[in-house]
XYZ file of C-alpha atoms in Angstrom:
379
model
C 0.000 0.000 0.000
C 1.364 3.421 -0.902
C 2.013 5.950 1.850
C -0.527 8.435 0.478
C -3.343 5.908 0.348
C -2.389 4.655 3.788
C -2.656 8.195 5.182
C -6.001 8.793 3.467
C -7.373 5.591 4.951
C -6.135 6.580 8.400
C -7.896 9.953 8.168
C -11.088 8.355 6.910
C -11.246 5.810 9.721
C -10.664 7.975 12.798
C -13.146 6.517 15.320
C -15.808 8.553 17.063
C -16.560 5.747 19.496
C -15.043 2.421 20.545
C -16.399 -0.502 18.469
C -17.399 -3.779 20.005
C -15.270 -6.913 19.702
C -17.527 -8.571 17.143
C -17.313 -5.575 14.821
C -13.518 -5.529 14.977
C -13.340 -9.188 14.009
C -15.868 -8.741 11.183
C -13.853 -5.868 9.700
C -10.653 -7.887 9.901
C -12.361 -10.829 8.206
C -13.600 -8.597 5.389
C -10.060 -7.299 4.923
C -8.746 -10.854 4.732
C -11.374 -11.827 2.172
C -10.484 -8.870 -0.047
C -6.748 -9.420 0.228
C -7.193 -13.078 -0.724
C -8.842 -12.203 -4.052
C -6.666 -13.292 -6.947
C -8.233 -11.359 -9.842
C -5.416 -9.315 -11.433
C -7.444 -6.116 -11.918
C -7.939 -5.625 -8.153
C -5.212 -3.139 -7.327
C -4.464 -1.193 -4.164
C -7.091 1.560 -4.562
C -10.103 -0.750 -5.117
C -9.005 -2.843 -2.131
C -8.830 0.245 0.098
C -12.169 1.515 -1.158
C -13.800 -1.862 -0.603
C -12.579 -2.057 2.997
C -13.579 1.545 3.720
C -17.041 0.854 2.316
C -17.333 -2.266 4.431
C -16.431 -0.249 7.530
C -18.912 2.536 6.780
C -21.651 0.031 5.957
C -21.583 -1.224 9.546
C -22.836 2.139 10.812
C -19.870 2.537 13.183
C -16.194 3.241 12.692
C -13.347 1.038 13.892
C -9.862 2.162 14.855
C -7.370 2.461 12.047
C -4.882 0.643 14.253
C -6.777 -2.613 13.641
C -5.373 -2.551 10.091
C -2.057 -4.017 11.229
C -3.544 -6.715 13.450
C -4.403 -10.275 12.524
C -7.870 -11.718 12.997
C -8.108 -14.657 15.396
C -8.300 -17.271 12.654
C -5.277 -15.705 10.930
C -3.277 -16.049 14.137
C -4.154 -19.732 14.391
C -3.450 -20.336 10.708
C 0.027 -18.826 11.221
C 0.859 -21.683 13.608
C -0.306 -24.157 10.967
C -3.590 -25.269 12.535
C -6.313 -24.747 9.916
C -8.738 -26.987 11.785
C -8.508 -24.852 14.923
C -8.776 -21.680 12.815
C -12.097 -22.959 11.474
C -13.251 -23.658 15.049
C -12.726 -19.994 15.908
C -15.208 -19.099 13.153
C -17.933 -21.265 14.632
C -20.769 -20.138 16.893
C -19.217 -21.592 20.055
C -16.126 -19.366 19.814
C -16.110 -16.179 21.884
C -14.610 -12.965 20.505
C -13.431 -10.788 23.391
C -10.827 -8.213 22.276
C -10.300 -6.822 25.779
C -7.126 -4.769 26.156
C -5.135 -4.029 29.326
C -1.978 -1.924 29.621
C 0.753 -2.366 32.227
C 4.254 -0.959 32.150
C 5.509 -0.713 28.589
C 3.113 -3.296 27.191
C -0.411 -3.658 25.904
C -1.986 -7.095 26.259
C -5.150 -8.066 24.406
C -7.259 -11.160 25.014
C -8.638 -11.696 21.519
C -10.881 -14.681 22.047
C -11.347 -18.241 23.243
C -12.924 -21.511 22.163
C -13.382 -24.890 23.858
C -14.292 -28.343 22.627
C -13.201 -31.851 21.730
C -10.784 -32.468 18.851
C -10.822 -28.877 17.634
C -7.154 -28.935 16.681
C -5.109 -30.803 14.101
C -2.562 -31.442 16.849
C -3.334 -33.702 19.798
C -1.732 -33.496 23.219
C -0.400 -36.746 24.638
C 0.079 -37.477 28.327
C 1.373 -40.852 29.519
C 0.317 -42.498 26.285
C -3.212 -41.055 26.307
C -4.425 -38.222 24.093
C -6.094 -35.229 25.780
C -8.441 -34.027 23.063
C -10.921 -31.883 25.030
C -9.171 -28.521 25.210
C -9.630 -24.782 25.720
C -7.743 -22.446 23.381
C -7.208 -18.722 23.957
C -5.522 -16.211 21.639
C -3.699 -13.176 23.024
C -1.542 -10.442 21.532
C 1.295 -8.569 23.233
C 2.757 -5.336 21.920
C 4.762 -2.370 23.084
C 2.804 0.798 23.831
C 5.342 3.004 22.074
C 4.847 1.108 18.811
C 8.338 -0.386 18.683
C 8.348 -4.010 17.493
C 8.470 -7.019 19.780
C 11.571 -9.175 19.410
C 10.973 -11.945 16.889
C 10.705 -15.415 18.405
C 13.417 -16.663 16.016
C 15.843 -13.932 17.104
C 18.811 -14.950 19.244
C 17.883 -12.166 21.688
C 14.310 -13.399 22.136
C 13.422 -14.265 25.715
C 10.210 -16.026 26.670
C 9.311 -13.487 29.356
C 5.537 -13.938 29.367
C 3.183 -16.495 30.836
C -0.520 -16.782 30.000
C -2.423 -19.043 32.354
C -6.011 -19.810 33.365
C -6.972 -19.424 37.028
C -10.090 -20.793 38.691
C -12.070 -18.918 41.311
C -11.718 -20.674 44.651
C -8.303 -22.161 43.813
C -4.998 -20.529 44.721
C -3.316 -19.746 41.364
C 0.093 -20.480 42.892
C -0.969 -24.118 43.106
C -3.330 -24.408 40.172
C -2.241 -22.839 36.902
C -1.437 -23.872 33.346
C 1.507 -26.013 34.449
C -0.934 -28.357 36.189
C -3.422 -28.474 33.301
C -1.325 -30.108 30.577
C -0.964 -26.656 29.086
C 1.053 -25.386 26.160
C 1.642 -22.309 24.046
C 2.572 -21.439 20.458
C 3.867 -17.957 19.688
C 5.192 -15.834 16.843
C 5.732 -12.167 15.975
C 4.014 -10.538 13.005
C 4.330 -6.838 12.108
C 5.926 -6.167 15.486
C 3.113 -7.787 17.496
C 3.583 -11.030 19.413
C 0.699 -13.479 19.200
C 0.156 -16.471 21.454
C -2.204 -19.412 21.182
C -2.549 -20.878 24.659
C -4.093 -24.290 25.201
C -4.866 -26.536 28.166
C -7.506 -28.984 29.306
C -11.089 -27.823 28.807
C -12.137 -25.561 31.707
C -15.776 -24.994 30.689
C -16.851 -27.231 33.588
C -15.801 -24.381 35.915
C -18.019 -21.802 34.178
C -20.349 -21.700 37.179
C -17.494 -20.862 39.548
C -15.672 -18.252 37.468
C -12.495 -18.512 35.405
C -9.746 -15.968 34.762
C -6.873 -15.696 32.321
C -3.743 -14.076 33.718
C -0.784 -12.785 31.708
C 2.481 -12.243 33.574
C 5.775 -10.720 32.488
C 7.652 -13.854 33.503
C 7.948 -17.374 32.112
C 6.858 -18.760 35.489
C 4.120 -17.968 37.948
C 4.985 -15.187 40.406
C 3.169 -15.444 43.727
C 3.405 -11.669 44.204
C 1.460 -10.866 41.023
C -2.030 -11.690 42.264
C -4.020 -11.709 45.490
C -5.998 -14.777 46.488
C -8.823 -14.359 48.991
C -9.060 -17.545 51.047
C -12.603 -16.756 52.164
C -14.266 -15.740 48.897
C -11.955 -17.496 46.454
C -11.623 -14.258 44.465
C -8.420 -13.675 42.500
C -7.413 -10.056 41.947
C -4.427 -8.144 40.641
C -1.842 -6.970 43.142
C -2.042 -3.244 42.406
C 1.388 -2.690 43.982
C 3.062 -5.240 41.725
C 5.612 -3.531 39.489
C 5.609 -6.115 36.718
C 2.954 -7.234 34.240
C -0.050 -8.905 35.869
C -2.971 -8.602 33.479
C -6.117 -10.411 34.585
C -9.094 -11.121 32.349
C -12.378 -12.833 33.188
C -13.189 -15.537 30.650
C -16.851 -15.298 29.545
C -17.488 -19.037 29.432
C -20.881 -20.480 28.592
C -22.526 -21.150 31.980
C -24.665 -23.865 30.424
C -21.444 -25.887 30.128
C -20.870 -25.786 33.905
C -20.479 -29.284 35.337
C -19.564 -29.546 39.017
C -18.986 -33.302 38.916
C -16.562 -32.919 36.024
C -14.943 -29.899 37.682
C -14.246 -31.865 40.860
C -12.825 -34.727 38.825
C -10.468 -32.374 37.000
C -9.362 -30.732 40.250
C -8.576 -34.128 41.757
C -6.519 -35.021 38.704
C -4.594 -31.732 38.615
C -3.909 -31.648 42.347
C -2.811 -35.261 42.315
C -0.158 -34.521 39.715
C 2.578 -37.130 39.665
C 1.889 -38.161 43.238
C -0.701 -40.751 44.125
C -0.123 -40.169 47.838
C -3.316 -38.753 49.360
C -1.578 -37.814 52.590
C 0.952 -35.684 50.734
C -1.859 -33.861 48.920
C -3.580 -33.024 52.201
C -0.295 -31.803 53.687
C 0.204 -29.626 50.633
C -3.248 -28.076 50.993
C -2.444 -27.254 54.632
C 0.411 -25.016 53.499
C -1.365 -23.536 50.473
C -3.329 -21.040 52.583
C -0.237 -19.079 53.564
C 2.513 -19.188 50.984
C 4.824 -16.927 52.957
C 8.267 -17.312 54.451
C 7.108 -17.543 58.077
C 4.797 -20.436 57.264
C 7.359 -22.274 55.137
C 10.108 -21.801 57.723
C 7.877 -23.417 60.330
C 6.447 -26.273 58.255
C 9.108 -27.140 55.691
C 12.743 -28.190 55.574
C 15.574 -26.925 53.382
C 16.417 -29.372 50.597
C 20.062 -30.258 51.032
C 22.302 -28.912 48.269
C 19.557 -26.711 46.786
C 20.969 -23.344 47.968
C 22.751 -21.271 45.336
C 24.338 -17.884 46.071
C 24.771 -15.008 43.624
C 26.892 -11.851 44.123
C 25.251 -8.482 44.847
C 26.153 -7.335 41.320
C 23.496 -9.700 39.928
C 20.655 -7.582 41.313
C 18.543 -6.309 38.417
C 19.522 -9.226 36.186
C 17.658 -12.392 35.251
C 19.086 -15.284 37.285
C 18.917 -18.900 36.153
C 18.163 -21.449 38.829
C 17.973 -25.207 38.305
C 14.878 -26.714 39.893
C 15.606 -30.436 39.663
C 12.546 -31.704 41.502
C 10.047 -32.725 38.867
C 11.670 -35.953 37.789
C 12.132 -34.595 34.278
C 14.996 -36.313 32.504
C 15.872 -33.075 30.707
C 17.322 -30.656 33.321
C 17.097 -27.725 30.883
C 13.297 -27.885 31.187
C 13.578 -27.355 34.961
C 15.471 -24.055 34.829
C 13.658 -21.131 36.417
C 14.443 -17.546 35.441
C 14.158 -15.279 38.472
C 14.432 -11.480 38.446
C 15.368 -10.440 41.990
C 14.259 -6.841 41.466
C 10.696 -8.148 41.083
C 10.811 -9.255 44.708
C 13.067 -6.686 46.361
C 13.358 -2.969 45.825
C 16.868 -1.565 45.565
C 17.185 -0.892 49.297
C 15.044 -3.837 50.441
C 16.361 -7.011 52.075
C 14.881 -10.145 53.610
C 13.390 -13.476 52.523
C 10.472 -14.077 50.151
C 8.811 -16.980 48.329
C 9.224 -16.908 44.541
C 7.004 -19.844 43.602
C 6.266 -23.526 43.977
C 6.546 -26.796 42.063
C 5.574 -30.405 42.676
C 7.463 -33.663 42.967
C 6.643 -37.163 44.237
C 7.055 -35.957 47.824
C 4.579 -33.065 47.624
C 5.199 -29.339 47.162
C 8.574 -27.640 46.825
C 8.846 -23.904 47.517
C 11.444 -21.673 45.870
C 12.732 -19.178 48.414
C 14.780 -16.054 47.639
C 16.892 -14.308 50.275
C 18.679 -10.968 49.885
C 21.197 -10.210 52.646
C 22.238 -6.805 53.930
C 25.492 -7.115 51.979
C 23.447 -7.543 48.807
C 24.211 -11.211 48.242
C 21.345 -13.275 46.862
C 20.540 -16.860 47.811
C 17.927 -19.041 46.108
C 16.955 -22.330 47.720
C 14.223 -24.954 47.883
C 12.114 -26.036 50.845
C 10.006 -29.213 51.006
């Protein structure tokens, strides 16, 4: 598209009001349909005119910025899953397009869909295929318009985590890592897109389900507040990192308490079939703080690793060899100490938790008065 035509289109499509999510997706789909036309006499100007007419015909204007974004099905097609892309066009899919801004980033939950065998790719766990899945599409971009680092770039760091949370369950102990979850991502026109998938969570529609997006590859216990009495999960407003939190508008007719309880039992069981260990874990879930862990848990011998004071403000790699995974590289946690301690702050805090055959392991970070940093594990 020429610069002049691009500018004319921008002027013509300045919005007078915010469009709804469905309208945005319809406009994007119309643009895709036009761009896919192969007749040689359709040049740039007719394409622009056709799109502008389609916008005006809706009776409301959409933001010009949507021009550079992909529609949901385009995002899914980019990861090579045409079957899932078609599922996002069906009636059961939910277009959301809710945007939240934190720090230097803008995060948009584009939409979600749930069902059995929606994807061309099946997830296998212990020899069995998990075909009933929930898929959510999100986009992440920089507020200043500068491009996100391409996922194929040597400097790319996977510094984001998108995870479902369930009302009534502490997200520190029930997140995407427990739900056979996965993620596919890529960068297009400076915007990073992610297709997040995990076991179908529609059964929890009656309770309430969230989708959180953090600026870390692992769950950070400081990012959200969990109310033990009401089960509500809210953003920690004092958190300095990214902690977006969306409510997923799931179909309440799909709520199934019996199925929900069955899924919870499966997820909480994890790799351990020991009922006593699960109950002991739940006893310590209510207060994931240092005082509680110091009283109820023991330091895992050989787990402590010390870093010099000069490493403050940098991303530290810590090997968490507790999951029984034969590939130790998959157990490396990236921990940014400045997310837990301000420059002049010292003490001991809990960075997260993981599970092994013995129960729950807590990752504890200590910053001494001399600035030295120690990361260790408590069982």
